[in-house]
XYZ file of C-alpha atoms in Angstrom:
666
model
C 14.375 59.283 -3.124
C 13.345 58.184 -6.549
C 9.870 56.370 -7.784
C 12.090 52.754 -8.259
C 13.053 53.665 -4.647
C 10.086 54.380 -2.669
C 7.933 51.288 -4.652
C 10.878 49.446 -2.619
C 10.293 50.484 0.771
C 6.504 50.535 -0.190
C 6.083 46.657 -0.596
C 8.692 46.817 2.413
C 6.512 48.305 4.265
C 3.145 45.977 3.166
C 4.970 43.143 3.942
C 6.401 43.935 6.912
C 2.352 45.269 8.095
C 0.252 42.401 6.716
C 3.610 40.415 9.657
C 3.154 41.989 11.588
C -0.806 41.929 11.354
C -0.517 38.253 10.874
C -1.254 34.900 13.019
C -0.696 36.015 16.962
C 2.607 35.408 18.408
C 2.789 32.183 20.795
C 0.744 31.881 23.848
C -0.337 29.984 25.795
C -3.999 29.509 26.337
C -3.615 26.213 28.139
C -1.661 26.103 31.310
C 0.669 23.069 32.314
C 2.073 22.531 36.084
C 4.601 19.857 36.811
C 6.740 18.948 39.490
C 8.781 17.068 36.872
C 10.559 17.757 34.147
C 10.710 16.346 30.762
C 7.697 14.158 28.009
C 5.833 11.663 30.801
C 3.146 9.647 29.210
C 1.188 12.298 30.856
C 2.472 15.293 29.242
C 3.271 14.117 26.221
C -0.386 13.425 25.559
C -1.166 16.798 26.448
C 1.150 17.987 24.202
C -0.785 16.058 21.790
C -4.282 16.843 22.381
C -3.828 20.716 22.570
C -0.957 20.720 19.611
C -4.419 18.753 17.305
C -6.588 21.608 18.842
C -4.059 24.074 17.634
C -4.208 25.379 21.955
C -0.304 26.671 22.839
C 0.766 24.927 26.029
C 3.262 26.180 28.565
C 4.869 24.162 31.849
C 5.199 25.765 34.696
C 7.788 23.422 36.831
C 8.084 23.804 40.311
C 11.577 24.122 42.170
C 10.202 26.312 44.940
C 7.853 28.278 46.277
C 8.923 31.695 43.801
C 7.716 28.483 40.641
C 4.939 28.046 43.199
C 3.257 31.844 42.406
C 4.612 31.755 39.221
C 2.587 28.906 38.177
C -0.709 30.737 40.160
C 0.465 33.756 38.273
C -0.005 31.986 34.541
C -2.871 30.660 35.670
C -4.356 34.261 36.203
C -3.365 34.360 32.140
C -5.964 36.443 30.433
C -5.169 34.049 27.592
C -5.453 31.301 29.337
C -8.496 28.865 28.468
C -6.917 25.318 30.746
C -5.531 24.275 32.881
C -4.019 20.643 33.571
C -1.702 19.982 36.895
C -0.598 16.941 37.317
C -1.782 14.696 40.737
C 1.835 14.232 41.559
C 1.882 18.556 41.875
C -1.327 18.771 43.971
C 0.373 18.956 47.064
C 2.251 21.160 45.843
C 0.210 23.707 45.037
C -2.412 25.837 47.264
C -5.810 24.761 45.954
C -7.986 27.548 48.110
C -4.447 30.299 45.749
C -5.455 28.232 43.027
C -8.929 27.816 43.286
C -8.896 32.586 43.873
C -6.879 32.765 40.876
C -9.594 31.118 38.442
C -11.674 33.585 39.703
C -10.433 36.633 38.176
C -11.096 35.552 34.952
C -14.597 36.152 35.450
C -15.374 32.962 34.914
C -15.097 29.543 34.182
C -11.706 27.975 33.359
C -11.389 24.022 34.003
C -9.241 21.872 35.597
C -7.767 18.798 34.756
C -5.818 16.530 36.875
C -3.931 13.835 35.277
C -2.276 11.477 35.206
C -3.936 9.544 38.791
C -2.312 6.553 39.812
C -2.400 4.022 43.304
C 0.638 6.036 44.217
C -1.606 9.298 44.593
C -1.995 10.910 47.829
C -5.383 9.878 48.398
C -5.714 12.738 51.401
C -5.186 16.050 48.917
C -7.168 13.505 45.955
C -10.672 13.991 49.061
C -9.671 17.132 49.097
C -8.972 18.286 46.021
C -12.023 16.797 45.424
C -14.718 17.508 47.832
C -14.266 13.857 49.056
C -15.947 12.631 45.720
C -12.837 10.442 44.547
C -11.202 8.483 47.887
C -8.177 6.709 45.977
C -6.914 5.059 43.328
C -6.833 1.368 42.379
C -5.383 -0.882 39.239
C -6.472 -3.458 38.353
C -4.350 -6.158 35.375
C -6.467 -7.401 32.460
C -6.229 -9.855 29.444
C -5.266 -8.008 26.558
C -8.344 -6.829 24.859
C -11.297 -7.764 26.687
C -13.134 -4.829 27.903
C -13.068 -0.920 26.235
C -13.168 1.528 26.943
C -17.798 3.043 27.948
C -18.819 6.857 27.142
C -21.049 8.273 30.134
C -23.508 11.206 28.425
C -22.745 13.924 29.539
C -24.227 16.040 26.791
C -22.255 19.432 27.420
C -18.460 17.345 27.772
C -19.616 14.106 26.079
C -21.303 14.765 23.277
C -20.894 13.019 20.517
C -19.182 10.304 21.973
C -21.634 9.880 24.875
C -22.792 6.097 25.568
C -20.126 4.399 22.531
C -18.021 1.688 23.028
C -13.413 1.815 22.878
C -10.945 -0.570 22.363
C -8.723 -0.818 25.149
C -5.175 -1.745 25.376
C -3.824 -2.494 27.758
C -2.533 -4.505 30.006
C -3.666 -2.636 33.115
C -6.645 0.228 34.172
C -5.886 2.769 36.784
C -9.572 3.057 38.037
C -11.018 5.878 40.681
C -12.213 5.148 43.587
C -15.543 7.277 43.346
C -17.343 8.390 46.304
C -21.620 9.268 44.913
C -21.708 10.774 47.628
C -20.140 14.302 46.723
C -21.140 14.925 43.502
C -19.093 12.852 41.288
C -19.517 12.610 37.400
C -18.698 9.161 36.066
C -17.098 10.847 32.366
C -15.625 7.594 31.326
C -14.880 4.207 31.872
C -12.841 1.012 31.442
C -15.540 -1.584 31.129
C -14.560 -5.378 32.542
C -18.106 -7.654 32.265
C -20.156 -6.157 33.957
C -17.662 -4.174 36.118
C -16.637 -0.846 35.533
C -14.112 1.752 36.183
C -14.010 5.440 36.064
C -11.171 6.945 34.437
C -12.619 10.102 34.216
C -14.498 12.500 35.731
C -15.965 16.002 36.570
C -16.516 17.347 39.907
C -18.389 20.694 40.998
C -16.407 22.352 43.669
C -19.504 25.302 43.675
C -19.145 27.545 39.990
C -14.910 25.562 39.404
C -15.138 22.624 37.751
C -12.695 19.923 37.765
C -11.832 16.886 36.081
C -9.805 14.109 37.116
C -8.144 11.352 34.528
C -6.506 7.987 35.588
C -2.924 7.369 33.938
C -4.043 5.079 30.984
C -0.769 3.783 29.267
C -2.397 1.694 26.473
C 0.393 -1.459 24.442
C 1.775 0.015 21.316
C -0.720 1.185 18.617
C 0.645 1.714 14.838
C -0.905 4.058 13.272
C -1.785 2.558 10.078
C -3.182 3.355 6.716
C -6.380 1.135 7.946
C -9.428 3.502 7.877
C -10.934 2.192 10.630
C -7.849 3.123 12.368
C -9.098 5.991 14.704
C -10.818 4.260 17.754
C -7.209 2.512 19.307
C -5.664 6.421 18.769
C -8.561 8.258 19.370
C -9.447 6.253 23.024
C -5.463 6.147 24.687
C -6.249 10.710 24.087
C -10.448 10.847 24.952
C -9.810 12.431 28.231
C -7.916 15.058 26.964
C -9.787 15.192 23.502
C -12.896 16.353 25.621
C -11.449 18.273 27.924
C -10.391 20.661 25.676
C -12.666 20.251 23.549
C -15.361 21.564 26.364
C -12.355 24.379 27.617
C -11.145 26.145 24.345
C -14.546 26.297 22.298
C -14.454 28.202 19.842
C -11.098 28.562 20.321
C -9.635 25.113 19.439
C -9.327 24.696 15.693
C -13.186 22.623 14.394
C -14.907 22.355 11.404
C -17.242 25.017 9.445
C -19.769 22.798 9.972
C -20.461 18.951 9.688
C -20.419 17.148 6.566
C -21.232 13.343 4.510
C -21.799 12.470 1.381
C -22.479 9.136 -0.511
C -21.037 7.808 -3.028
C -21.938 5.161 -6.685
C -18.868 4.178 -7.570
C -18.967 3.352 -11.628
C -22.143 4.179 -12.314
C -23.297 6.459 -15.954
C -26.147 8.224 -16.336
C -28.338 5.196 -17.936
C -31.645 3.880 -16.172
C -30.583 1.548 -15.075
C -27.717 1.131 -14.224
C -27.284 -2.466 -12.096
C -29.507 -2.210 -8.933
C -29.244 1.607 -9.109
C -32.667 3.200 -10.321
C -32.156 7.112 -10.456
C -35.774 8.398 -9.540
C -36.645 5.736 -6.613
C -32.354 5.899 -5.356
C -33.889 10.534 -5.325
C -36.205 9.880 -2.991
C -35.444 7.763 -0.876
C -32.715 10.363 -0.920
C -35.144 13.233 -0.482
C -36.633 10.923 2.815
C -33.969 10.366 4.817
C -31.754 13.845 3.405
C -28.314 11.618 1.209
C -26.556 13.432 -1.379
C -24.951 11.069 -3.573
C -22.859 11.829 -5.639
C -21.915 9.533 -9.151
C -17.343 8.612 -9.727
C -18.291 8.933 -12.760
C -15.476 6.978 -15.534
C -15.296 9.932 -17.916
C -14.734 6.980 -20.900
C -18.294 7.450 -20.673
C -18.564 11.607 -21.366
C -20.228 10.730 -24.361
C -22.671 8.101 -23.205
C -25.845 9.697 -21.080
C -29.985 9.012 -21.165
C -31.328 12.353 -21.845
C -34.099 12.045 -18.700
C -31.025 10.735 -16.575
C -29.704 14.510 -18.228
C -32.659 15.934 -16.714
C -32.669 14.154 -13.459
C -29.136 15.055 -12.358
C -30.446 19.165 -13.363
C -33.418 19.733 -11.847
C -31.453 17.871 -8.104
C -28.256 19.562 -7.861
C -28.984 19.017 -4.471
C -29.365 15.581 -4.018
C -27.105 14.030 -7.622
C -23.619 15.937 -8.188
C -20.366 13.894 -10.432
C -16.857 13.268 -9.410
C -14.022 12.200 -12.024
C -13.378 8.203 -10.956
C -10.398 7.637 -13.045
C -10.567 7.786 -16.905
C -9.820 4.292 -18.569
C -10.627 2.326 -15.917
C -9.425 -0.327 -16.520
C -7.237 -2.454 -13.658
C -5.447 -0.852 -11.684
C -4.300 2.279 -14.436
C -3.346 4.011 -11.418
C -1.684 1.953 -10.255
C 2.497 1.017 -9.474
C 4.904 2.781 -11.421
C 6.430 -0.743 -13.158
C 3.748 -1.577 -14.605
C 2.032 2.170 -15.637
C 4.740 4.424 -16.289
C 3.322 8.123 -14.066
C 4.012 10.104 -17.938
C 1.451 7.551 -19.066
C -0.789 8.387 -15.704
C -0.646 12.101 -16.278
C -1.865 12.098 -19.983
C -5.226 9.519 -18.341
C -5.112 12.392 -15.959
C -4.982 15.235 -18.661
C -7.632 13.266 -21.040
C -9.983 12.492 -17.986
C -9.855 16.371 -17.789
C -10.409 16.975 -21.084
C -13.176 14.232 -21.215
C -15.013 15.218 -18.607
C -14.790 19.222 -19.428
C -17.708 17.686 -22.880
C -18.903 15.077 -20.434
C -20.173 18.835 -19.396
C -20.437 20.757 -22.429
C -22.752 17.635 -23.441
C -24.836 17.657 -20.203
C -24.322 20.840 -19.049
C -24.113 19.041 -15.669
C -21.478 20.632 -13.699
C -18.662 17.789 -11.856
C -16.044 17.967 -9.210
C -12.309 17.958 -9.578
C -12.342 14.899 -7.364
C -10.477 12.408 -7.977
C -11.462 8.566 -6.601
C -9.615 5.889 -8.112
C -10.530 3.412 -8.803
C -9.739 -0.540 -6.958
C -6.957 2.017 -4.561
C -5.168 4.952 -4.475
C -1.962 6.201 -7.317
C 1.714 6.579 -5.622
C 2.422 9.628 -4.536
C 3.876 11.359 -7.510
C 0.162 11.294 -9.368
C -0.574 13.617 -6.577
C 1.674 15.590 -7.272
C 0.341 15.956 -10.861
C -3.372 16.385 -9.257
C -2.288 19.182 -7.666
C -1.053 20.719 -10.985
C -3.586 20.104 -12.774
C -5.317 21.730 -9.754
C -8.190 19.002 -8.505
C -9.249 19.462 -5.244
C -8.498 16.418 -3.797
C -8.885 12.659 -3.606
C -10.500 10.047 -1.886
C -10.429 6.455 -1.033
C -11.195 3.701 1.215
C -7.087 4.618 1.587
C -5.384 7.950 2.122
C -1.722 6.568 1.746
C -0.044 6.300 -1.363
C 0.116 3.000 -2.801
C 4.315 3.759 -2.988
C 4.683 5.236 1.183
C 3.584 4.980 4.335
C 1.262 6.348 6.997
C 2.682 9.264 8.527
C 3.895 7.936 12.528
C 2.013 10.306 14.100
C -1.975 10.863 15.545
C -2.878 13.348 13.808
C -3.214 11.974 10.662
C -4.870 8.824 12.503
C -7.679 11.456 13.638
C -7.749 13.668 10.718
C -10.383 12.421 7.418
C -7.576 14.571 4.915
C -4.370 14.042 4.982
C -0.950 16.344 3.374
C 1.451 14.314 4.571
C 1.744 13.655 0.438
C 2.760 15.718 -2.365
C 1.083 18.310 -0.313
C -2.246 17.529 -1.607
C -4.748 16.768 0.275
C -6.026 12.662 0.199
C -9.654 12.663 2.143
C -10.623 8.762 4.568
C -14.301 7.371 2.650
C -15.747 4.471 3.873
C -17.355 0.814 1.737
C -20.828 1.849 3.322
C -20.491 -2.977 1.847
C -19.254 -3.864 5.109
C -20.444 -2.555 9.392
C -19.192 1.045 9.622
C -18.613 0.726 13.882
C -20.841 3.329 14.885
C -18.017 4.443 17.835
C -15.897 5.025 14.619
C -18.687 7.731 13.116
C -19.155 9.599 16.717
C -15.274 9.957 16.811
C -15.573 11.924 13.666
C -19.212 13.550 14.744
C -17.040 15.250 17.586
C -13.646 15.929 15.765
C -16.295 16.983 12.905
C -14.419 14.934 9.463
C -16.049 15.003 7.230
C -18.085 11.063 6.685
C -17.904 10.252 3.483
C -19.354 6.408 2.365
C -19.302 5.129 -1.450
C -20.997 1.908 -2.818
C -21.182 -0.412 -6.095
C -24.520 -0.279 -7.952
C -24.443 -3.931 -6.013
C -25.236 -2.829 -2.865
C -29.110 -2.033 -3.620
C -29.418 -5.424 -5.112
C -31.379 -5.813 -1.434
C -33.632 -2.500 -1.626
C -33.501 0.909 -3.235
C -33.002 1.748 -0.067
C -30.393 -0.289 1.678
C -28.341 3.427 2.121
C -31.263 4.783 4.252
C -29.600 2.816 8.158
C -26.413 4.277 7.685
C -27.780 7.906 6.526
C -30.574 7.605 9.909
C -27.682 6.431 12.110
C -25.018 9.647 11.505
C -28.398 12.758 10.826
C -28.764 10.530 15.259
C -24.497 11.416 15.474
C -25.024 14.751 14.080
C -28.283 16.642 13.808
C -27.354 19.306 11.369
C -24.797 17.774 9.609
C -24.791 19.271 5.379
C -24.806 16.420 3.245
C -22.955 18.258 -0.357
C -21.213 16.831 -2.937
C -17.300 15.873 -2.729
C -16.250 18.985 -4.079
C -18.785 21.962 -1.866
C -17.429 18.947 0.967
C -13.681 20.054 -0.198
C -14.246 23.726 -0.235
C -15.334 23.044 2.758
C -12.938 21.993 4.177
C -10.881 23.901 6.367
C -10.526 24.490 10.239
C -10.809 27.397 12.053
C -10.929 29.423 15.704
C -11.730 32.122 17.066
C -8.260 34.439 18.358
C -8.598 36.717 21.616
C -8.840 39.352 19.424
C -12.315 38.421 18.043
C -11.146 36.812 14.704
C -9.938 33.691 13.067
C -7.114 32.194 12.291
C -8.129 29.388 9.587
C -6.256 26.339 8.432
C -6.993 25.565 4.372
C -6.559 22.480 2.959
C -7.149 22.607 -0.712
C -6.338 24.658 -4.258
C -10.952 26.412 -3.273
C -11.868 27.542 -0.485
C -15.491 29.079 0.660
C -14.006 30.499 3.547
C -18.255 31.642 5.421
C -18.202 34.088 8.275
C -21.735 32.863 10.152
C -21.543 35.745 11.981
C -23.736 38.938 12.100
C -20.463 41.966 12.124
C -17.547 41.267 9.766
C -14.736 39.650 10.242
C -10.498 39.845 9.840
C -9.597 35.802 8.911
C -5.841 35.000 9.339
C -5.395 31.936 6.704
C -2.641 29.930 6.470
C -2.023 26.460 4.080
C 1.001 24.267 3.641
C 1.801 24.537 0.413
C 5.638 22.617 -0.896
C 6.066 25.582 -3.744
C 6.618 22.734 -6.606
C 4.369 25.152 -8.852
C 4.735 28.289 -9.097
C 0.539 29.244 -8.372
C -1.045 32.118 -8.564
C -3.751 33.523 -5.074
C -6.837 34.686 -5.955
C -9.990 36.110 -4.114
C -13.347 36.396 -5.241
C -11.119 35.915 -8.531
C -8.724 38.507 -8.626
C -5.624 38.849 -7.124
C -4.508 39.091 -3.784
C -1.308 39.506 -1.628
C 0.188 37.646 0.398
C 2.980 36.271 2.098
C 5.583 33.511 2.235
C 6.538 31.627 6.088
C 9.038 29.122 5.367
C 6.081 25.796 4.280
C 3.213 28.418 5.221
C 0.994 30.728 2.413
C -0.318 33.340 4.914
C -2.817 36.183 4.108
C -5.809 38.498 5.904
C -8.956 38.624 4.652
C -11.994 40.849 6.008
C -15.657 38.965 4.988
C -18.715 40.958 5.564
C -20.867 39.457 8.006
C -23.337 36.361 6.296
C -20.875 36.488 3.328
C -18.488 33.904 1.740
C -15.309 34.905 -0.332
C -13.662 31.791 -2.108
C -9.488 31.803 -2.454
C -8.333 30.143 -4.556
C -4.727 28.589 -5.095
C -4.215 28.142 -8.834
C -1.452 26.599 -9.687
C -0.587 27.676 -14.086
C 0.512 24.348 -15.560
C 0.650 22.974 -19.333
C -2.662 21.901 -19.738
C -4.613 22.654 -23.142
C -8.061 21.313 -23.483
C -8.015 21.935 -27.194
C -5.238 19.907 -27.657
C -6.073 16.702 -25.718
C -7.849 13.272 -27.871
C -11.074 12.253 -26.070
C -11.394 9.800 -28.954
C -12.193 5.412 -28.014
C -9.592 5.088 -29.701
C -7.999 1.869 -27.419
C -9.944 -1.202 -28.676
C -8.368 -2.632 -25.240
C -10.576 -0.559 -23.307
C -13.630 -0.376 -25.514
C -13.503 -4.363 -24.343
C -12.899 -3.580 -20.896
C -15.679 -0.739 -20.567
C -18.480 -2.937 -22.387
C -18.052 -6.658 -20.933
C -17.516 -3.457 -17.719
C -21.434 -2.608 -18.251
C -21.891 -6.148 -18.851
C -20.868 -7.771 -15.130
C -23.034 -4.412 -13.976
C -26.364 -4.734 -15.748
C -26.130 -8.256 -17.135
C -24.011 -10.539 -14.023
C -25.421 -9.021 -10.744
C -28.920 -10.282 -11.484
C -28.001 -12.982 -9.436
C -27.123 -13.963 -6.477
C -24.430 -16.342 -8.328
C -23.820 -13.720 -10.069
C -22.891 -10.790 -7.751
C -20.628 -13.111 -5.882
C -18.550 -14.402 -8.005
C -18.071 -9.978 -8.765
C -17.200 -9.292 -5.542
C -15.185 -12.608 -4.810
C -13.181 -11.380 -8.577
C -12.789 -8.170 -6.533
C -10.936 -9.332 -3.637
C -9.536 -11.953 -4.871
C -8.544 -10.879 -8.143
C -5.416 -12.611 -8.138
C -6.356 -15.842 -7.217
C -9.174 -16.229 -9.928
C -6.660 -15.219 -12.367
C -4.184 -18.182 -11.993
C -7.317 -20.389 -11.622
C -8.749 -18.555 -14.416
C -4.434 -18.948 -16.473
C -4.549 -22.927 -14.946
C -8.013 -23.871 -16.515
C -6.965 -21.991 -20.084
C -3.565 -24.139 -20.475
C -6.119 -27.234 -19.111
C -8.050 -26.565 -21.707
C -5.744 -26.034 -24.327
C -3.650 -29.145 -22.780
C -6.975 -31.417 -23.470
C -7.770 -30.196 -26.785
C -4.471 -30.671 -27.962
C -4.270 -33.763 -27.102
C -7.868 -33.896 -28.081
C -6.627 -33.771 -32.241
C -3.855 -35.253 -31.970
C -5.144 -38.296 -30.626
C -7.861 -37.872 -33.341
C -4.430 -37.303 -35.651
C -3.550 -40.231 -35.048
C -5.950 -42.207 -36.361
C -6.536 -41.121 -38.825
C -3.027 -41.691 -40.086
C -2.495 -43.804 -43.494
C 0.098 -47.172 -42.807
C 2.280 -46.099 -45.419
C 4.387 -48.704 -47.182
C 7.105 -49.143 -50.175
C 5.918 -50.038 -54.009
C 7.411 -53.499 -53.021
C 5.955 -53.917 -50.729
C 2.460 -53.191 -51.537
C 3.720 -55.852 -55.006
C 3.961 -58.730 -52.652
C 1.121 -57.767 -50.673
C -1.749 -60.624 -52.222
C -4.398 -57.935 -50.415
C -3.459 -55.553 -53.165
C -4.778 -55.947 -56.322
């Protein structure tokens, strides 16, 4: 065999080896048993919840005795982490056979009975619940009148305990429970002072059975609204709580809980508006939060030495990220007024200016873009990816020229790659009330909780954020407050495989993958890619082999116990920072930035000034139209006055002949 042929077969063998050791072939982890096939509402909800957690669901449809035996056999599969049985299937199954099959696992496999309605046989419900659930009824309700309430059962309801969620239904199916037989209420529809059970569990010896009524929420559109989670989550809450309890580490989960506070527009001067960095540091230390400054790159050479020193000595509390470039209004707005090529130039200049900022201050910055005013169109996100930004974080994570994806995963996760295959993060304004139930959902799911404010937020006191920080800590005691860059580099999901290795889903182009186990572990990594850009995959700075499977990049990585590896997707581009002009040559931009400083450091010092700033931000168009109208009125008045004054002063012109004839003329 020639050396070329040997090399060819060596490559083939390597690729086959990667494929053979890649993610597990789909194995049933959730056994779903029904008496009818098809997309029933109950099945659709379970499939959605299973997909959200990365669990493979296999359906068994009972049409005869042989199918019943197959269902019992499926329950005994060693890969199973949860069993779901529709309520109208219970009478077709032998309860003792099912419980016996579950006992073969040697540990408890939770069972969920879904789709309980008033048509469900009451006698069968009593049998399967040991008398704890006596039946089901339906109650009509006025839409928007009630709410869902979650009980406090720590190992199941977790951070959702004692919180309320929207009830978007016109009728509610609820269970009749007999407390004497040990039923445990997990979730109820609350109408005034009445609680109607919709989710509960019962212990049968060592076996735990869960029961959930059928819920058919009215149409809930998935929108860019940052608070969209609550209504969508409420319709899936029983299924999501059950599968998280059942699957544990076998379900997708975040490596840790993260949070961040970002102050937009500020730069390193003391004070900036109402931001006193020295005092803010004390509050951050006392209430354990981290402050990122969304820094306008135009300010790259304006930092004060004392503030540079403060940020450099406290990287655990202060950090810097990128806030546009010049921050002149809508510089990353719609392309009809701000062409894509100009936005790309702004991105390149922003990076060059931030590099110069780091050279001058020795303070690193996070390549996370916070767009001024609002998120850009989608093609600008593609440009951020090309120039190796990690993510973008904004109040809306849907580009200005795009629509929200119509799927529940988008509604529930704080990050999406649906646009230009680039991570877009959602954040909350802490300047307005944030529903605590929203934060409870984020904590339960594992979403990073990102907050932002402007300097005027601290007009009421430098301690203005403390209450929000404390609320987050109460919901998630082990929360880690970190910089946006740190959070972006830990923005991945992981789940335990049945062979003891881990599957990992990456979101960003640079990830610090941590092995929290004491032993060396194998990680099977996947990342969605559109392959629109040439790229290199690096591990700890060195090129690393990967496999392309459809729209995914896959690789296998060994990580020693207690250690981490850095995985980088480096996209090749034409950026030459040394060739980018970072000068402030535009007098218009200079005036805009100086007026912005005047607004934040002078106008905002009065209540009237703060009202004007808030009003102008919310109703910019109205104010601009009013200003234009006022300018027209002023010009009209001035023109009229000048015309009238000129008319009065104009001399009477007479012909020479008339002057000779006038007796008053000498």
